[in-house]
PDB file of C-alpha atoms in Angstrom:
ATOM      1  CA  MET A   1      84.119  76.705 113.584  1.00  0.00           C
ATOM      2  CA  ALA A   2      86.860  78.465 111.878  1.00  0.00           C
ATOM      3  CA  SER A   3      86.220  82.035 110.970  1.00  0.00           C
ATOM      4  CA  ILE A   4      87.341  84.480 108.148  1.00  0.00           C
ATOM      5  CA  LYS A   5      87.804  88.187 108.506  1.00  0.00           C
ATOM      6  CA  ILE A   6      86.351  90.016 105.306  1.00  0.00           C
ATOM      7  CA  PRO A   7      88.225  92.944 103.926  1.00  0.00           C
ATOM      8  CA  THR A   8      85.837  96.317 104.280  1.00  0.00           C
ATOM      9  CA  PRO A   9      85.117  96.621 100.614  1.00  0.00           C
ATOM     10  CA  LEU A  10      83.734  92.997 100.441  1.00  0.00           C
ATOM     11  CA  ARG A  11      81.488  93.498 103.481  1.00  0.00           C
ATOM     12  CA  GLN A  12      78.674  94.402 101.200  1.00  0.00           C
ATOM     13  CA  TYR A  13      78.475  90.789 100.095  1.00  0.00           C
ATOM     14  CA  THR A  14      78.303  89.289 103.549  1.00  0.00           C
ATOM     15  CA  GLY A  15      75.439  91.484 104.665  1.00  0.00           C
ATOM     16  CA  GLY A  16      77.719  93.936 106.337  1.00  0.00           C
ATOM     17  CA  GLN A  17      79.538  91.277 108.652  1.00  0.00           C
ATOM     18  CA  ALA A  18      83.198  91.643 109.242  1.00  0.00           C
ATOM     19  CA  GLU A  19      83.663  88.128 110.238  1.00  0.00           C
ATOM     20  CA  VAL A  20      81.723  84.950 109.264  1.00  0.00           C
ATOM     21  CA  THR A  21      82.171  81.246 110.092  1.00  0.00           C
ATOM     22  CA  ILE A  22      83.310  78.594 107.538  1.00  0.00           C
ATOM     23  CA  SER A  23      83.491  75.026 107.551  1.00  0.00           C
ATOM     24  CA  GLY A  24      86.266  72.600 105.819  1.00  0.00           C
ATOM     25  CA  ARG A  25      89.346  70.768 106.511  1.00  0.00           C
ATOM     26  CA  THR A  26      91.526  72.982 104.537  1.00  0.00           C
ATOM     27  CA  VAL A  27      91.952  76.648 103.611  1.00  0.00           C
ATOM     28  CA  GLY A  28      90.843  75.916 100.244  1.00  0.00           C
ATOM     29  CA  GLU A  29      87.601  74.238 101.613  1.00  0.00           C
ATOM     30  CA  GLY A  30      86.913  77.139 103.877  1.00  0.00           C
ATOM     31  CA  LEU A  31      87.392  79.654 101.136  1.00  0.00           C
ATOM     32  CA  HIS A  32      85.167  77.529  98.729  1.00  0.00           C
ATOM     33  CA  ASP A  33      82.321  77.415 101.773  1.00  0.00           C
ATOM     34  CA  LEU A  34      82.622  81.081 102.174  1.00  0.00           C
ATOM     35  CA  VAL A  35      81.746  81.678  98.558  1.00  0.00           C
ATOM     36  CA  ARG A  36      78.918  78.863  98.978  1.00  0.00           C
ATOM     37  CA  GLN A  37      77.276  81.109 101.607  1.00  0.00           C
ATOM     38  CA  TYR A  38      78.010  84.297 100.064  1.00  0.00           C
ATOM     39  CA  PRO A  39      78.153  83.698  96.323  1.00  0.00           C
ATOM     40  CA  ALA A  40      78.409  87.464  95.233  1.00  0.00           C
ATOM     41  CA  LEU A  41      81.845  87.350  96.946  1.00  0.00           C
ATOM     42  CA  GLY A  42      83.027  84.656  94.230  1.00  0.00           C
ATOM     43  CA  PRO A  43      83.955  86.914  91.363  1.00  0.00           C
ATOM     44  CA  HIS A  44      86.279  89.021  93.621  1.00  0.00           C
ATOM     45  CA  ILE A  45      87.983  86.190  95.034  1.00  0.00           C
ATOM     46  CA  TYR A  46      88.122  83.725  92.207  1.00  0.00           C
ATOM     47  CA  GLU A  47      88.713  84.215  88.445  1.00  0.00           C
ATOM     48  CA  ASP A  48      88.150  80.986  86.433  1.00  0.00           C
ATOM     49  CA  GLY A  49      88.096  78.993  89.643  1.00  0.00           C
ATOM     50  CA  VAL A  50      91.742  80.017  90.623  1.00  0.00           C
ATOM     51  CA  ARG A  51      92.325  82.687  93.580  1.00  0.00           C
ATOM     52  CA  ARG A  52      93.054  85.998  92.165  1.00  0.00           C
ATOM     53  CA  GLY A  53      96.660  87.214  92.556  1.00  0.00           C
ATOM     54  CA  PHE A  54      95.885  90.047  94.736  1.00  0.00           C
ATOM     55  CA  VAL A  55      93.692  88.085  97.231  1.00  0.00           C
ATOM     56  CA  ASN A  56      96.137  87.343 100.192  1.00  0.00           C
ATOM     57  CA  VAL A  57      94.800  84.884 102.774  1.00  0.00           C
ATOM     58  CA  PHE A  58      96.258  84.914 106.152  1.00  0.00           C
ATOM     59  CA  LEU A  59      96.062  82.256 108.944  1.00  0.00           C
ATOM     60  CA  GLY A  60      96.657  84.386 111.997  1.00  0.00           C
ATOM     61  CA  SER A  61      99.837  86.410 111.068  1.00  0.00           C
ATOM     62  CA  GLU A  62     100.779  83.859 108.349  1.00  0.00           C
ATOM     63  CA  ASP A  63     100.370  84.383 104.714  1.00  0.00           C
ATOM     64  CA  ILE A  64      99.033  80.855 103.706  1.00  0.00           C
ATOM     65  CA  ARG A  65     101.466  81.183 100.572  1.00  0.00           C
ATOM     66  CA  PHE A  66     104.390  80.610 103.043  1.00  0.00           C
ATOM     67  CA  LEU A  67     102.408  77.503 104.665  1.00  0.00           C
ATOM     68  CA  GLN A  68     100.586  74.981 102.440  1.00  0.00           C
ATOM     69  CA  ASP A  69      98.657  77.641 100.504  1.00  0.00           C
ATOM     70  CA  GLU A  70      95.064  76.358 100.208  1.00  0.00           C
ATOM     71  CA  ASP A  71      96.097  72.876 101.689  1.00  0.00           C
ATOM     72  CA  THR A  72      96.897  74.191 104.771  1.00  0.00           C
ATOM     73  CA  PRO A  73      94.844  72.452 107.536  1.00  0.00           C
ATOM     74  CA  LEU A  74      91.824  74.400 109.316  1.00  0.00           C
ATOM     75  CA  ALA A  75      91.446  73.699 112.928  1.00  0.00           C
ATOM     76  CA  PRO A  76      88.097  74.519 114.439  1.00  0.00           C
ATOM     77  CA  ASP A  77      89.529  77.708 116.230  1.00  0.00           C
ATOM     78  CA  SER A  78      91.371  78.822 112.984  1.00  0.00           C
ATOM     79  CA  LYS A  79      91.019  82.689 112.233  1.00  0.00           C
ATOM     80  CA  LEU A  80      91.556  83.434 108.430  1.00  0.00           C
ATOM     81  CA  ARG A  81      91.677  86.702 106.927  1.00  0.00           C
ATOM     82  CA  ILE A  82      91.403  87.944 103.402  1.00  0.00           C
ATOM     83  CA  VAL A  83      93.876  90.844 102.877  1.00  0.00           C
ATOM     84  CA  PRO A  84      93.691  92.536  99.356  1.00  0.00           C
ATOM     85  CA  ALA A  85      97.163  93.304  98.019  1.00  0.00           C
ATOM     86  CA  ILE A  86      96.843  97.091  97.318  1.00  0.00           C
ATOM     87  CA  ALA A  87      98.813  98.285  94.368  1.00  0.00           C
ATOM     88  CA  GLY A  88      98.656 101.044  91.599  1.00  0.00           C
ATOM     89  CA  GLY A  89     100.426 102.141  88.597  1.00  0.00           C
TER      90      GLY A  89
ATOM     91  CA  MET B   1      77.589 110.489  93.095  1.00  0.00           C
ATOM     92  CA  THR B   2      80.107 112.565  95.144  1.00  0.00           C
ATOM     93  CA  ASP B   3      82.694 112.088  97.768  1.00  0.00           C
ATOM     94  CA  ASN B   4      84.116 114.806  99.773  1.00  0.00           C
ATOM     95  CA  LEU B   5      87.108 115.693 101.820  1.00  0.00           C
ATOM     96  CA  SER B   6      88.511 119.195 103.325  1.00  0.00           C
ATOM     97  CA  ARG B   7      90.863 121.404 101.515  1.00  0.00           C
ATOM     98  CA  GLU B   8      93.289 120.904 104.121  1.00  0.00           C
ATOM     99  CA  LEU B   9      93.346 117.091 103.806  1.00  0.00           C
ATOM    100  CA  LEU B  10      93.636 117.495  99.939  1.00  0.00           C
ATOM    101  CA  ALA B  11      96.652 119.976 100.384  1.00  0.00           C
ATOM    102  CA  MET B  12      98.248 117.340 102.781  1.00  0.00           C
ATOM    103  CA  MET B  13      97.932 114.542 100.106  1.00  0.00           C
ATOM    104  CA  HIS B  14      99.018 116.649  97.409  1.00  0.00           C
ATOM    105  CA  ASP B  15     102.124 117.761  99.441  1.00  0.00           C
ATOM    106  CA  GLN B  16     102.908 114.010 100.044  1.00  0.00           C
ATOM    107  CA  LEU B  17     102.616 112.925  96.378  1.00  0.00           C
ATOM    108  CA  VAL B  18     104.612 116.017  95.014  1.00  0.00           C
ATOM    109  CA  ALA B  19     107.536 114.999  97.553  1.00  0.00           C
ATOM    110  CA  ALA B  20     107.322 111.309  96.286  1.00  0.00           C
ATOM    111  CA  TYR B  21     107.809 112.616  92.590  1.00  0.00           C
ATOM    112  CA  PRO B  22     109.139 111.276  90.242  1.00  0.00           C
ATOM    113  CA  ASN B  23     108.059 108.112  92.002  1.00  0.00           C
ATOM    114  CA  GLU B  24     104.672 107.210  92.929  1.00  0.00           C
ATOM    115  CA  GLY B  25     103.382 107.801  96.364  1.00  0.00           C
ATOM    116  CA  GLY B  26      99.982 106.714  98.204  1.00  0.00           C
ATOM    117  CA  GLY B  27      98.074 105.966 101.216  1.00  0.00           C
ATOM    118  CA  PHE B  28      94.684 105.078 102.675  1.00  0.00           C
ATOM    119  CA  LEU B  29      91.514 106.971 103.125  1.00  0.00           C
ATOM    120  CA  LEU B  30      89.373 106.530 106.188  1.00  0.00           C
ATOM    121  CA  GLY B  31      86.163 108.114 106.992  1.00  0.00           C
ATOM    122  CA  ARG B  32      82.405 107.416 106.804  1.00  0.00           C
ATOM    123  CA  GLU B  33      80.171 106.533 104.287  1.00  0.00           C
ATOM    124  CA  GLU B  34      76.451 107.232 104.284  1.00  0.00           C
ATOM    125  CA  HIS B  35      73.871 106.304 101.490  1.00  0.00           C
ATOM    126  CA  GLY B  36      76.771 105.815  98.962  1.00  0.00           C
ATOM    127  CA  ARG B  37      78.392 109.131  99.783  1.00  0.00           C
ATOM    128  CA  ALA B  38      81.792 109.227 101.573  1.00  0.00           C
ATOM    129  CA  THR B  39      83.218 111.577 103.641  1.00  0.00           C
ATOM    130  CA  ILE B  40      86.930 111.244 103.953  1.00  0.00           C
ATOM    131  CA  LEU B  41      87.942 112.329 107.581  1.00  0.00           C
ATOM    132  CA  GLU B  42      91.721 111.305 107.381  1.00  0.00           C
ATOM    133  CA  ILE B  43      94.466 110.265 105.182  1.00  0.00           C
ATOM    134  CA  THR B  44      97.246 107.851 106.167  1.00  0.00           C
ATOM    135  CA  PRO B  45     100.388 107.661 103.803  1.00  0.00           C
ATOM    136  CA  VAL B  46     101.742 104.420 103.419  1.00  0.00           C
ATOM    137  CA  HIS B  47     105.217 103.410 102.311  1.00  0.00           C
ATOM    138  CA  ASN B  48     105.948 102.242  98.598  1.00  0.00           C
ATOM    139  CA  ILE B  49     107.322  98.779  98.715  1.00  0.00           C
ATOM    140  CA  PHE B  50     107.812  98.419  95.006  1.00  0.00           C
ATOM    141  CA  PRO B  51     111.697  98.046  93.995  1.00  0.00           C
ATOM    142  CA  GLU B  52     113.011 101.630  93.738  1.00  0.00           C
ATOM    143  CA  ALA B  53     113.810 101.216  90.008  1.00  0.00           C
ATOM    144  CA  GLU B  54     109.783 100.577  89.338  1.00  0.00           C
ATOM    145  CA  GLN B  55     108.598 103.176  91.703  1.00  0.00           C
ATOM    146  CA  TYR B  56     107.991 105.976  89.009  1.00  0.00           C
ATOM    147  CA  HIS B  57     105.155 103.949  87.657  1.00  0.00           C
ATOM    148  CA  ARG B  58     104.247 101.260  90.393  1.00  0.00           C
ATOM    149  CA  TYR B  59     103.058 101.657  93.869  1.00  0.00           C
ATOM    150  CA  ALA B  60     102.306  98.790  96.325  1.00  0.00           C
ATOM    151  CA  MET B  61     102.066  98.544 100.190  1.00  0.00           C
ATOM    152  CA  THR B  62     102.494  95.613 102.431  1.00  0.00           C
ATOM    153  CA  PRO B  63      99.389  93.356 103.804  1.00  0.00           C
ATOM    154  CA  GLN B  64     100.351  94.399 107.344  1.00  0.00           C
ATOM    155  CA  ASP B  65      99.769  97.839 106.468  1.00  0.00           C
ATOM    156  CA  TRP B  66      96.038  96.780 105.223  1.00  0.00           C
ATOM    157  CA  MET B  67      95.402  94.709 108.433  1.00  0.00           C
ATOM    158  CA  ARG B  68      96.830  97.491 110.652  1.00  0.00           C
ATOM    159  CA  LEU B  69      94.791 100.484 109.115  1.00  0.00           C
ATOM    160  CA  GLU B  70      91.629  98.407 108.794  1.00  0.00           C
ATOM    161  CA  ASP B  71      91.686  97.104 112.312  1.00  0.00           C
ATOM    162  CA  GLU B  72      92.367 100.712 113.725  1.00  0.00           C
ATOM    163  CA  ALA B  73      89.427 102.008 111.548  1.00  0.00           C
ATOM    164  CA  ASP B  74      87.233  99.012 113.034  1.00  0.00           C
ATOM    165  CA  ALA B  75      88.167  99.736 116.392  1.00  0.00           C
ATOM    166  CA  ARG B  76      87.481 103.762 116.142  1.00  0.00           C
ATOM    167  CA  GLY B  77      84.033 103.163 114.243  1.00  0.00           C
ATOM    168  CA  LEU B  78      85.337 104.518 110.934  1.00  0.00           C
ATOM    169  CA  THR B  79      85.500 102.878 107.573  1.00  0.00           C
ATOM    170  CA  LEU B  80      88.651 101.945 105.507  1.00  0.00           C
ATOM    171  CA  LEU B  81      87.129 103.842 102.509  1.00  0.00           C
ATOM    172  CA  GLY B  82      89.833 103.727  99.624  1.00  0.00           C
ATOM    173  CA  PHE B  83      93.122 104.101  98.525  1.00  0.00           C
ATOM    174  CA  TYR B  84      94.979 107.134  96.778  1.00  0.00           C
ATOM    175  CA  HIS B  85      98.096 107.308  94.622  1.00  0.00           C
ATOM    176  CA  SER B  86     100.031 109.445  92.128  1.00  0.00           C
ATOM    177  CA  HIS B  87     100.669 109.261  88.497  1.00  0.00           C
ATOM    178  CA  PRO B  88     103.913 110.979  87.817  1.00  0.00           C
ATOM    179  CA  ASP B  89     103.489 112.684  84.267  1.00  0.00           C
ATOM    180  CA  SER B  90     100.646 110.636  83.414  1.00  0.00           C
ATOM    181  CA  PRO B  91      96.659 111.290  83.631  1.00  0.00           C
ATOM    182  CA  ALA B  92      94.632 110.723  86.754  1.00  0.00           C
ATOM    183  CA  VAL B  93      92.904 108.074  85.155  1.00  0.00           C
ATOM    184  CA  PRO B  94      93.180 104.247  86.334  1.00  0.00           C
ATOM    185  CA  SER B  95      95.638 102.191  84.478  1.00  0.00           C
ATOM    186  CA  GLU B  96      94.701  98.541  83.438  1.00  0.00           C
ATOM    187  CA  TYR B  97      97.132  97.541  86.284  1.00  0.00           C
ATOM    188  CA  ASP B  98      95.002  99.654  88.638  1.00  0.00           C
ATOM    189  CA  ARG B  99      91.887  97.906  87.440  1.00  0.00           C
ATOM    190  CA  VAL B 100      93.011  94.299  87.869  1.00  0.00           C
ATOM    191  CA  HIS B 101      94.040  95.195  91.505  1.00  0.00           C
ATOM    192  CA  ALA B 102      91.081  96.816  92.504  1.00  0.00           C
ATOM    193  CA  LEU B 103      87.992  96.241  94.627  1.00  0.00           C
ATOM    194  CA  PRO B 104      84.415  97.266  94.112  1.00  0.00           C
ATOM    195  CA  ASN B 105      82.926  99.743  96.946  1.00  0.00           C
ATOM    196  CA  PHE B 106      86.441 101.159  97.453  1.00  0.00           C
ATOM    197  CA  ILE B 107      87.142 104.667  96.605  1.00  0.00           C
ATOM    198  CA  TYR B 108      90.474 105.319  94.216  1.00  0.00           C
ATOM    199  CA  ILE B 109      91.751 108.557  94.320  1.00  0.00           C
ATOM    200  CA  ILE B 110      94.265 109.317  91.518  1.00  0.00           C
ATOM    201  CA  VAL B 111      96.544 112.529  91.525  1.00  0.00           C
ATOM    202  CA  SER B 112      98.517 113.355  88.235  1.00  0.00           C
ATOM    203  CA  VAL B 113     101.583 114.889  89.378  1.00  0.00           C
ATOM    204  CA  LEU B 114     103.941 116.926  86.921  1.00  0.00           C
ATOM    205  CA  LYS B 115     107.057 118.009  88.626  1.00  0.00           C
ATOM    206  CA  THR B 116     105.848 120.286  91.461  1.00  0.00           C
ATOM    207  CA  ASP B 117     102.142 120.442  90.494  1.00  0.00           C
ATOM    208  CA  PRO B 118      99.459 118.139  91.372  1.00  0.00           C
ATOM    209  CA  VAL B 119      97.732 119.050  88.458  1.00  0.00           C
ATOM    210  CA  GLU B 120      94.536 116.799  88.405  1.00  0.00           C
ATOM    211  CA  THR B 121      92.767 114.942  91.021  1.00  0.00           C
ATOM    212  CA  ARG B 122      90.192 112.522  90.303  1.00  0.00           C
ATOM    213  CA  VAL B 123      88.045 109.888  92.180  1.00  0.00           C
ATOM    214  CA  TRP B 124      87.116 106.524  90.662  1.00  0.00           C
ATOM    215  CA  ARG B 125      85.247 103.396  91.945  1.00  0.00           C
ATOM    216  CA  LEU B 126      85.366  99.948  90.191  1.00  0.00           C
ATOM    217  CA  LEU B 127      82.058  98.570  88.680  1.00  0.00           C
ATOM    218  CA  GLU B 128      80.718  95.456  90.505  1.00  0.00           C
ATOM    219  CA  ASP B 129      81.278  93.443  87.423  1.00  0.00           C
ATOM    220  CA  ARG B 130      85.064  94.582  87.567  1.00  0.00           C
ATOM    221  CA  SER B 131      84.846  95.839  83.906  1.00  0.00           C
ATOM    222  CA  ARG B 132      85.934  99.440  84.437  1.00  0.00           C
ATOM    223  CA  PHE B 133      85.888 102.179  86.737  1.00  0.00           C
ATOM    224  CA  ASP B 134      83.229 105.096  87.315  1.00  0.00           C
ATOM    225  CA  GLU B 135      84.388 108.305  87.839  1.00  0.00           C
ATOM    226  CA  TYR B 136      82.586 110.265  90.860  1.00  0.00           C
ATOM    227  CA  ALA B 137      82.897 113.701  91.669  1.00  0.00           C
ATOM    228  CA  LEU B 138      84.894 115.155  94.524  1.00  0.00           C
ATOM    229  CA  GLU B 139      83.565 117.980  96.695  1.00  0.00           C
ATOM    230  CA  VAL B 140      86.255 119.896  98.397  1.00  0.00           C
ATOM    231  CA  THR B 141      85.080 121.341 101.804  1.00  0.00           C
ATOM    232  CA  GLN B 142      86.554 124.143 103.817  1.00  0.00           C
ATOM    233  CA  GLY B 143      88.369 123.509 107.130  1.00  0.00           C
TER     234      GLY B 143
END
């Protein structure tokens, strides 16, 4: 199954797990499966059903925005990673 | 709640942020957390990637910086505890921009810098419902 690495501050919502397995044919389906398994993650990833702007998702070393975003196909050995865009002002 | 870091680390942070003035500077906080109390063991300055003209009030780092520091912390048994940045000529309180870009369970240290003086250092964490930050006490330890 595909897996996704969880950023440190959000691991509290995955029982402390740094990496969890997800299912889905696309990155978007995989992210929704993640939130289905760990609902408390939802408000920090989505706002009104849309992925928050500071939530970057990488497939390997590629930002999915430069692939097919959430339509990017997932393979059984795909490794995703959530990387928050850290910014202040 | 109280978080703590050493006087030496705080001085290093202040020196970096004063050197960045009039622009914003920042970096990551690494350490350990037990029972909701964080001990900051290392600070890692990170380059501000915002366009130069915006750096007086904006700070951002690359996703690659996050991945590198988080992987390093995981490998060393440390925790990526949080992020610090400066507010040049502004109070050390989170802006709306800070709130929108923040995560819960993460320490946000903000240092108000007036020219050569780091006049105020305050510690904040975002509430779980993302509505606002709560302030934490900062204990500065010797050594």
